[in-house]
Amino acid sequence: MEYTKPRERALLLVEKIEEYERTITLQKHLKAEVERRLGVARQESALIKKQNDEKIRIWPLYRSRLNTMNQERMKRDGELRKRRAYVQERARDLQNLSKARIMQLKQYIFPIQEVYGDSVEGRMLSDKLQSS
């Protein structure tokens, strides 16, 4: 600082003091805002921790229920597979039985070729029966 008059020097010092006071005030406000945000964050953290603790406490109950439900599902899936296999087997049996009955009907009950003989209708009908 150059040599200045004492009055000017005093004014400069007063201005610097005021500037420092404003800076200190701003820093205090900033500190208060940071502390407020930290307080909110701590409250949220405490709430989340409480919820986590509650979920951890309840988890074994849900896990046992889930395991029971999985076992029940697997059991029912097995039963369903058995029922489907049984139904498919019965469907094949019925299909084979129907084919056998139709063959019996063709062979023993409806000897159409002999009834119509050499007529046109008889030949057409016998051709249809032989092709099927």
Short mmCIF file of N, CA and C in Angstrom, two decimals:
data_model
loop_
_atom_site.label_atom_id
_atom_site.label_comp_id
_atom_site.label_asym_id
_atom_site.label_seq_id
_atom_site.Cartn_x
_atom_site.Cartn_y
_atom_site.Cartn_z
N MET A 1 0.83 -1.15 0.00
CA MET A 1 0.00 0.00 0.00
C MET A 1 0.89 1.24 0.00
N GLU A 2 0.53 2.13 -0.82
CA GLU A 2 1.29 3.37 -0.86
C GLU A 2 0.96 4.20 0.36
N TYR A 3 1.77 5.17 0.50
CA TYR A 3 1.50 6.10 1.60
C TYR A 3 0.28 6.91 1.23
N THR A 4 -0.71 6.84 2.07
CA THR A 4 -1.93 7.63 1.87
C THR A 4 -2.21 8.39 3.14
N LYS A 5 -3.15 9.24 3.02
CA LYS A 5 -3.52 10.03 4.18
C LYS A 5 -4.19 9.12 5.19
N PRO A 6 -4.06 9.40 6.46
CA PRO A 6 -4.65 8.55 7.49
C PRO A 6 -6.16 8.38 7.33
N ARG A 7 -6.82 9.41 6.91
CA ARG A 7 -8.28 9.32 6.76
C ARG A 7 -8.64 8.34 5.64
N GLU A 8 -7.95 8.44 4.50
CA GLU A 8 -8.20 7.52 3.38
C GLU A 8 -7.86 6.10 3.78
N ARG A 9 -6.78 6.00 4.51
CA ARG A 9 -6.36 4.67 4.97
C ARG A 9 -7.41 4.09 5.90
N ALA A 10 -7.96 4.86 6.75
CA ALA A 10 -9.01 4.41 7.67
C ALA A 10 -10.25 4.00 6.89
N LEU A 11 -10.60 4.75 5.84
CA LEU A 11 -11.76 4.39 5.01
C LEU A 11 -11.53 3.07 4.28
N LEU A 12 -10.33 2.89 3.78
CA LEU A 12 -10.00 1.62 3.12
C LEU A 12 -10.11 0.46 4.10
N LEU A 13 -9.61 0.67 5.31
CA LEU A 13 -9.70 -0.39 6.32
C LEU A 13 -11.16 -0.69 6.68
N VAL A 14 -11.96 0.34 6.77
CA VAL A 14 -13.39 0.16 7.08
C VAL A 14 -14.07 -0.63 5.96
N GLU A 15 -13.74 -0.29 4.70
CA GLU A 15 -14.32 -1.01 3.56
C GLU A 15 -13.91 -2.48 3.58
N LYS A 16 -12.65 -2.75 3.87
CA LYS A 16 -12.19 -4.13 3.93
C LYS A 16 -12.87 -4.88 5.06
N ILE A 17 -13.02 -4.21 6.20
CA ILE A 17 -13.70 -4.85 7.34
C ILE A 17 -15.15 -5.18 6.96
N GLU A 18 -15.83 -4.26 6.28
CA GLU A 18 -17.21 -4.51 5.85
C GLU A 18 -17.27 -5.67 4.85
N GLU A 19 -16.31 -5.70 3.93
CA GLU A 19 -16.25 -6.79 2.96
C GLU A 19 -16.04 -8.12 3.67
N TYR A 20 -15.13 -8.15 4.63
CA TYR A 20 -14.88 -9.38 5.39
C TYR A 20 -16.11 -9.78 6.20
N GLU A 21 -16.80 -8.80 6.75
CA GLU A 21 -18.02 -9.10 7.51
C GLU A 21 -19.09 -9.71 6.61
N ARG A 22 -19.23 -9.17 5.37
CA ARG A 22 -20.18 -9.74 4.42
C ARG A 22 -19.79 -11.17 4.06
N THR A 23 -18.50 -11.38 3.86
CA THR A 23 -18.01 -12.72 3.54
C THR A 23 -18.31 -13.67 4.69
N ILE A 24 -18.05 -13.22 5.92
CA ILE A 24 -18.32 -14.05 7.11
C ILE A 24 -19.81 -14.35 7.21
N THR A 25 -20.65 -13.36 6.94
CA THR A 25 -22.10 -13.56 7.00
C THR A 25 -22.53 -14.59 5.95
N LEU A 26 -22.01 -14.45 4.73
CA LEU A 26 -22.34 -15.42 3.68
C LEU A 26 -21.88 -16.82 4.06
N GLN A 27 -20.69 -16.92 4.64
CA GLN A 27 -20.19 -18.23 5.06
C GLN A 27 -21.05 -18.82 6.16
N LYS A 28 -21.54 -17.97 7.07
CA LYS A 28 -22.43 -18.45 8.13
C LYS A 28 -23.74 -18.98 7.54
N HIS A 29 -24.28 -18.24 6.55
CA HIS A 29 -25.52 -18.69 5.89
C HIS A 29 -25.28 -20.01 5.15
N LEU A 30 -24.13 -20.09 4.48
CA LEU A 30 -23.79 -21.32 3.77
C LEU A 30 -23.65 -22.48 4.74
N LYS A 31 -22.99 -22.25 5.86
CA LYS A 31 -22.82 -23.28 6.88
C LYS A 31 -24.17 -23.72 7.42
N ALA A 32 -25.06 -22.77 7.67
CA ALA A 32 -26.40 -23.10 8.18
C ALA A 32 -27.17 -23.93 7.15
N GLU A 33 -27.06 -23.57 5.87
CA GLU A 33 -27.75 -24.33 4.81
C GLU A 33 -27.20 -25.75 4.72
N VAL A 34 -25.88 -25.88 4.78
CA VAL A 34 -25.27 -27.21 4.74
C VAL A 34 -25.71 -28.04 5.94
N GLU A 35 -25.75 -27.44 7.12
CA GLU A 35 -26.20 -28.16 8.31
C GLU A 35 -27.66 -28.57 8.19
N ARG A 36 -28.48 -27.68 7.60
CA ARG A 36 -29.90 -28.02 7.42
C ARG A 36 -30.04 -29.21 6.46
N ARG A 37 -29.29 -29.17 5.36
CA ARG A 37 -29.34 -30.28 4.39
C ARG A 37 -28.83 -31.58 5.02
N LEU A 38 -27.77 -31.46 5.82
CA LEU A 38 -27.26 -32.65 6.51
C LEU A 38 -28.31 -33.22 7.46
N GLY A 39 -29.02 -32.33 8.15
CA GLY A 39 -30.09 -32.78 9.05
C GLY A 39 -31.18 -33.53 8.30
N VAL A 40 -31.58 -32.99 7.15
CA VAL A 40 -32.59 -33.66 6.32
C VAL A 40 -32.07 -35.01 5.84
N ALA A 41 -30.81 -35.03 5.40
CA ALA A 41 -30.22 -36.28 4.92
C ALA A 41 -30.13 -37.30 6.05
N ARG A 42 -29.78 -36.86 7.25
CA ARG A 42 -29.73 -37.78 8.39
C ARG A 42 -31.10 -38.36 8.70
N GLN A 43 -32.14 -37.50 8.63
CA GLN A 43 -33.50 -37.98 8.89
C GLN A 43 -33.91 -39.00 7.84
N GLU A 44 -33.63 -38.71 6.57
CA GLU A 44 -33.96 -39.65 5.51
C GLU A 44 -33.19 -40.95 5.68
N SER A 45 -31.92 -40.83 6.04
CA SER A 45 -31.09 -42.02 6.27
C SER A 45 -31.64 -42.85 7.42
N ALA A 46 -32.05 -42.19 8.49
CA ALA A 46 -32.63 -42.91 9.63
C ALA A 46 -33.93 -43.60 9.23
N LEU A 47 -34.75 -42.93 8.43
CA LEU A 47 -36.00 -43.53 7.97
C LEU A 47 -35.73 -44.75 7.09
N ILE A 48 -34.78 -44.63 6.18
CA ILE A 48 -34.43 -45.75 5.30
C ILE A 48 -33.87 -46.90 6.12
N LYS A 49 -33.02 -46.61 7.10
CA LYS A 49 -32.45 -47.66 7.95
C LYS A 49 -33.56 -48.36 8.72
N LYS A 50 -34.52 -47.59 9.23
CA LYS A 50 -35.65 -48.18 9.96
C LYS A 50 -36.45 -49.10 9.05
N GLN A 51 -36.72 -48.65 7.82
CA GLN A 51 -37.47 -49.48 6.88
C GLN A 51 -36.69 -50.74 6.53
N ASN A 52 -35.38 -50.60 6.32
CA ASN A 52 -34.55 -51.77 6.01
C ASN A 52 -34.56 -52.77 7.17
N ASP A 53 -34.42 -52.25 8.39
CA ASP A 53 -34.44 -53.14 9.55
C ASP A 53 -35.77 -53.88 9.65
N GLU A 54 -36.85 -53.17 9.37
CA GLU A 54 -38.18 -53.79 9.42
C GLU A 54 -38.30 -54.87 8.35
N LYS A 55 -37.81 -54.58 7.16
CA LYS A 55 -37.86 -55.57 6.07
C LYS A 55 -36.97 -56.77 6.37
N ILE A 56 -35.81 -56.51 6.96
CA ILE A 56 -34.92 -57.62 7.33
C ILE A 56 -35.57 -58.49 8.39
N ARG A 57 -36.29 -57.87 9.30
CA ARG A 57 -36.98 -58.62 10.36
C ARG A 57 -38.11 -59.47 9.77
N ILE A 58 -38.80 -58.95 8.77
CA ILE A 58 -39.94 -59.65 8.18
C ILE A 58 -39.51 -60.64 7.11
N TRP A 59 -38.33 -60.49 6.53
CA TRP A 59 -37.89 -61.29 5.39
C TRP A 59 -37.99 -62.80 5.63
N PRO A 60 -37.56 -63.35 6.77
CA PRO A 60 -37.66 -64.80 6.94
C PRO A 60 -39.08 -65.34 6.77
N LEU A 61 -40.06 -64.59 7.24
CA LEU A 61 -41.45 -65.01 7.09
C LEU A 61 -41.81 -65.08 5.61
N TYR A 62 -41.47 -64.05 4.85
CA TYR A 62 -41.78 -64.06 3.42
C TYR A 62 -40.98 -65.14 2.69
N ARG A 63 -39.74 -65.35 3.10
CA ARG A 63 -38.94 -66.38 2.45
C ARG A 63 -39.55 -67.75 2.68
N SER A 64 -40.02 -68.02 3.90
CA SER A 64 -40.64 -69.32 4.16
C SER A 64 -41.93 -69.46 3.36
N ARG A 65 -42.71 -68.38 3.27
CA ARG A 65 -43.93 -68.44 2.45
C ARG A 65 -43.59 -68.68 0.98
N LEU A 66 -42.56 -68.01 0.50
CA LEU A 66 -42.15 -68.18 -0.88
C LEU A 66 -41.69 -69.61 -1.14
N ASN A 67 -40.91 -70.17 -0.22
CA ASN A 67 -40.47 -71.56 -0.38
C ASN A 67 -41.66 -72.51 -0.40
N THR A 68 -42.63 -72.28 0.48
CA THR A 68 -43.82 -73.12 0.52
C THR A 68 -44.59 -73.01 -0.79
N MET A 69 -44.72 -71.78 -1.29
CA MET A 69 -45.44 -71.59 -2.56
C MET A 69 -44.70 -72.27 -3.71
N ASN A 70 -43.37 -72.20 -3.72
CA ASN A 70 -42.60 -72.87 -4.77
C ASN A 70 -42.78 -74.38 -4.70
N GLN A 71 -42.76 -74.94 -3.50
CA GLN A 71 -42.97 -76.38 -3.36
C GLN A 71 -44.35 -76.78 -3.85
N GLU A 72 -45.36 -75.99 -3.49
CA GLU A 72 -46.72 -76.27 -3.94
C GLU A 72 -46.83 -76.17 -5.46
N ARG A 73 -46.17 -75.16 -6.04
CA ARG A 73 -46.19 -75.01 -7.49
C ARG A 73 -45.54 -76.20 -8.18
N MET A 74 -44.41 -76.64 -7.66
CA MET A 74 -43.72 -77.79 -8.25
C MET A 74 -44.58 -79.04 -8.14
N LYS A 75 -45.24 -79.22 -7.01
CA LYS A 75 -46.12 -80.37 -6.81
C LYS A 75 -47.27 -80.34 -7.82
N ARG A 76 -47.88 -79.18 -7.98
CA ARG A 76 -49.01 -79.06 -8.91
C ARG A 76 -48.55 -79.19 -10.36
N ASP A 77 -47.36 -78.71 -10.67
CA ASP A 77 -46.83 -78.90 -12.03
C ASP A 77 -46.66 -80.38 -12.33
N GLY A 78 -46.15 -81.14 -11.36
CA GLY A 78 -46.00 -82.58 -11.53
C GLY A 78 -47.35 -83.25 -11.73
N GLU A 79 -48.33 -82.87 -10.92
CA GLU A 79 -49.67 -83.45 -11.08
C GLU A 79 -50.25 -83.10 -12.44
N LEU A 80 -50.05 -81.87 -12.88
CA LEU A 80 -50.56 -81.45 -14.17
C LEU A 80 -49.91 -82.23 -15.31
N ARG A 81 -48.60 -82.46 -15.22
CA ARG A 81 -47.92 -83.26 -16.24
C ARG A 81 -48.48 -84.68 -16.28
N LYS A 82 -48.71 -85.26 -15.10
CA LYS A 82 -49.27 -86.61 -15.05
C LYS A 82 -50.66 -86.64 -15.67
N ARG A 83 -51.48 -85.65 -15.35
CA ARG A 83 -52.84 -85.60 -15.91
C ARG A 83 -52.81 -85.42 -17.42
N ARG A 84 -51.93 -84.56 -17.91
CA ARG A 84 -51.83 -84.38 -19.36
C ARG A 84 -51.39 -85.67 -20.04
N ALA A 85 -50.41 -86.34 -19.46
CA ALA A 85 -49.95 -87.60 -20.03
C ALA A 85 -51.09 -88.62 -20.04
N TYR A 86 -51.86 -88.67 -18.96
CA TYR A 86 -52.99 -89.59 -18.88
C TYR A 86 -54.04 -89.26 -19.95
N VAL A 87 -54.35 -87.97 -20.10
CA VAL A 87 -55.34 -87.56 -21.10
C VAL A 87 -54.84 -87.88 -22.51
N GLN A 88 -53.57 -87.64 -22.78
CA GLN A 88 -53.02 -87.95 -24.09
C GLN A 88 -53.06 -89.46 -24.36
N GLU A 89 -52.74 -90.23 -23.33
CA GLU A 89 -52.78 -91.69 -23.48
C GLU A 89 -54.21 -92.15 -23.76
N ARG A 90 -55.17 -91.60 -23.02
CA ARG A 90 -56.58 -91.97 -23.23
C ARG A 90 -57.04 -91.54 -24.63
N ALA A 91 -56.58 -90.37 -25.09
CA ALA A 91 -56.95 -89.91 -26.43
C ALA A 91 -56.40 -90.85 -27.49
N ARG A 92 -55.15 -91.30 -27.33
CA ARG A 92 -54.58 -92.27 -28.27
C ARG A 92 -55.35 -93.58 -28.24
N ASP A 93 -55.69 -94.03 -27.02
CA ASP A 93 -56.47 -95.27 -26.90
C ASP A 93 -57.81 -95.15 -27.60
N LEU A 94 -58.50 -94.03 -27.38
CA LEU A 94 -59.80 -93.82 -28.03
C LEU A 94 -59.66 -93.72 -29.54
N GLN A 95 -58.61 -93.08 -30.00
CA GLN A 95 -58.38 -92.97 -31.43
C GLN A 95 -58.14 -94.36 -32.03
N ASN A 96 -57.31 -95.15 -31.38
CA ASN A 96 -57.04 -96.50 -31.86
C ASN A 96 -58.31 -97.35 -31.81
N LEU A 97 -59.08 -97.21 -30.75
CA LEU A 97 -60.33 -97.95 -30.62
C LEU A 97 -61.31 -97.54 -31.72
N SER A 98 -61.40 -96.25 -32.00
CA SER A 98 -62.28 -95.78 -33.08
C SER A 98 -61.86 -96.36 -34.42
N LYS A 99 -60.56 -96.35 -34.68
CA LYS A 99 -60.07 -96.92 -35.93
C LYS A 99 -60.40 -98.41 -36.02
N ALA A 100 -60.20 -99.10 -34.91
CA ALA A 100 -60.50 -100.54 -34.90
C ALA A 100 -61.98 -100.79 -35.13
N ARG A 101 -62.84 -100.00 -34.51
CA ARG A 101 -64.29 -100.16 -34.70
C ARG A 101 -64.70 -99.87 -36.14
N ILE A 102 -64.10 -98.85 -36.72
CA ILE A 102 -64.42 -98.53 -38.11
C ILE A 102 -63.98 -99.67 -39.02
N MET A 103 -62.81 -100.21 -38.75
CA MET A 103 -62.33 -101.34 -39.55
C MET A 103 -63.27 -102.54 -39.41
N GLN A 104 -63.75 -102.78 -38.19
CA GLN A 104 -64.71 -103.87 -37.97
C GLN A 104 -65.99 -103.61 -38.75
N LEU A 105 -66.46 -102.37 -38.69
CA LEU A 105 -67.68 -102.03 -39.42
C LEU A 105 -67.49 -102.25 -40.91
N LYS A 106 -66.36 -101.84 -41.44
CA LYS A 106 -66.09 -102.02 -42.87
C LYS A 106 -66.03 -103.50 -43.23
N GLN A 107 -65.37 -104.25 -42.36
CA GLN A 107 -65.09 -105.64 -42.71
C GLN A 107 -66.30 -106.55 -42.48
N TYR A 108 -66.97 -106.41 -41.35
CA TYR A 108 -67.98 -107.40 -40.99
C TYR A 108 -69.42 -106.93 -41.16
N ILE A 109 -69.71 -105.71 -40.89
CA ILE A 109 -71.10 -105.28 -40.87
C ILE A 109 -71.54 -104.69 -42.21
N PHE A 110 -70.67 -103.96 -42.89
CA PHE A 110 -71.05 -103.32 -44.15
C PHE A 110 -70.23 -103.87 -45.32
N PRO A 111 -70.45 -105.07 -45.72
CA PRO A 111 -69.75 -105.55 -46.92
C PRO A 111 -70.45 -105.02 -48.17
N ILE A 112 -70.27 -103.78 -48.44
CA ILE A 112 -71.01 -103.07 -49.49
C ILE A 112 -70.68 -103.62 -50.87
N GLN A 113 -69.49 -104.07 -51.08
CA GLN A 113 -69.10 -104.56 -52.39
C GLN A 113 -69.98 -105.74 -52.82
N GLU A 114 -70.32 -106.59 -51.87
CA GLU A 114 -71.13 -107.76 -52.20
C GLU A 114 -72.58 -107.38 -52.45
N VAL A 115 -73.07 -106.37 -51.76
CA VAL A 115 -74.48 -105.99 -51.89
C VAL A 115 -74.73 -105.37 -53.26
N TYR A 116 -73.87 -104.44 -53.67
CA TYR A 116 -74.11 -103.74 -54.93
C TYR A 116 -73.57 -104.50 -56.13
N GLY A 117 -72.64 -105.33 -55.87
CA GLY A 117 -72.11 -106.13 -56.97
C GLY A 117 -71.35 -105.29 -57.96
N ASP A 118 -71.73 -105.44 -59.23
CA ASP A 118 -71.00 -104.78 -60.31
C ASP A 118 -71.64 -103.47 -60.75
N SER A 119 -72.58 -102.95 -60.01
CA SER A 119 -73.22 -101.70 -60.41
C SER A 119 -72.23 -100.53 -60.27
N VAL A 120 -72.57 -99.42 -60.89
CA VAL A 120 -71.71 -98.23 -60.87
C VAL A 120 -71.58 -97.69 -59.46
N GLU A 121 -72.70 -97.64 -58.74
CA GLU A 121 -72.65 -97.14 -57.37
C GLU A 121 -71.76 -98.01 -56.49
N GLY A 122 -71.84 -99.31 -56.69
CA GLY A 122 -71.04 -100.24 -55.90
C GLY A 122 -69.56 -100.05 -56.12
N ARG A 123 -69.16 -99.84 -57.39
CA ARG A 123 -67.74 -99.64 -57.69
C ARG A 123 -67.24 -98.31 -57.11
N MET A 124 -68.05 -97.27 -57.22
CA MET A 124 -67.64 -95.98 -56.67
C MET A 124 -67.50 -96.05 -55.15
N LEU A 125 -68.46 -96.70 -54.50
CA LEU A 125 -68.43 -96.82 -53.06
C LEU A 125 -67.26 -97.69 -52.60
N SER A 126 -67.01 -98.77 -53.30
CA SER A 126 -65.90 -99.64 -52.90
C SER A 126 -64.56 -98.94 -53.10
N ASP A 127 -64.45 -98.11 -54.17
CA ASP A 127 -63.22 -97.34 -54.38
C ASP A 127 -63.00 -96.35 -53.24
N LYS A 128 -64.07 -95.69 -52.81
CA LYS A 128 -63.96 -94.75 -51.69
C LYS A 128 -63.54 -95.45 -50.41
N LEU A 129 -64.14 -96.60 -50.14
CA LEU A 129 -63.81 -97.32 -48.91
C LEU A 129 -62.38 -97.83 -48.93
N GLN A 130 -61.92 -98.29 -50.06
CA GLN A 130 -60.56 -98.80 -50.13
C GLN A 130 -59.53 -97.67 -50.04
N SER A 131 -59.87 -96.50 -50.55
CA SER A 131 -58.92 -95.39 -50.49
C SER A 131 -58.81 -94.82 -49.09
N SER A 132 -59.84 -94.96 -48.27
CA SER A 132 -59.77 -94.41 -46.91
C SER A 132 -59.24 -95.40 -45.97
#
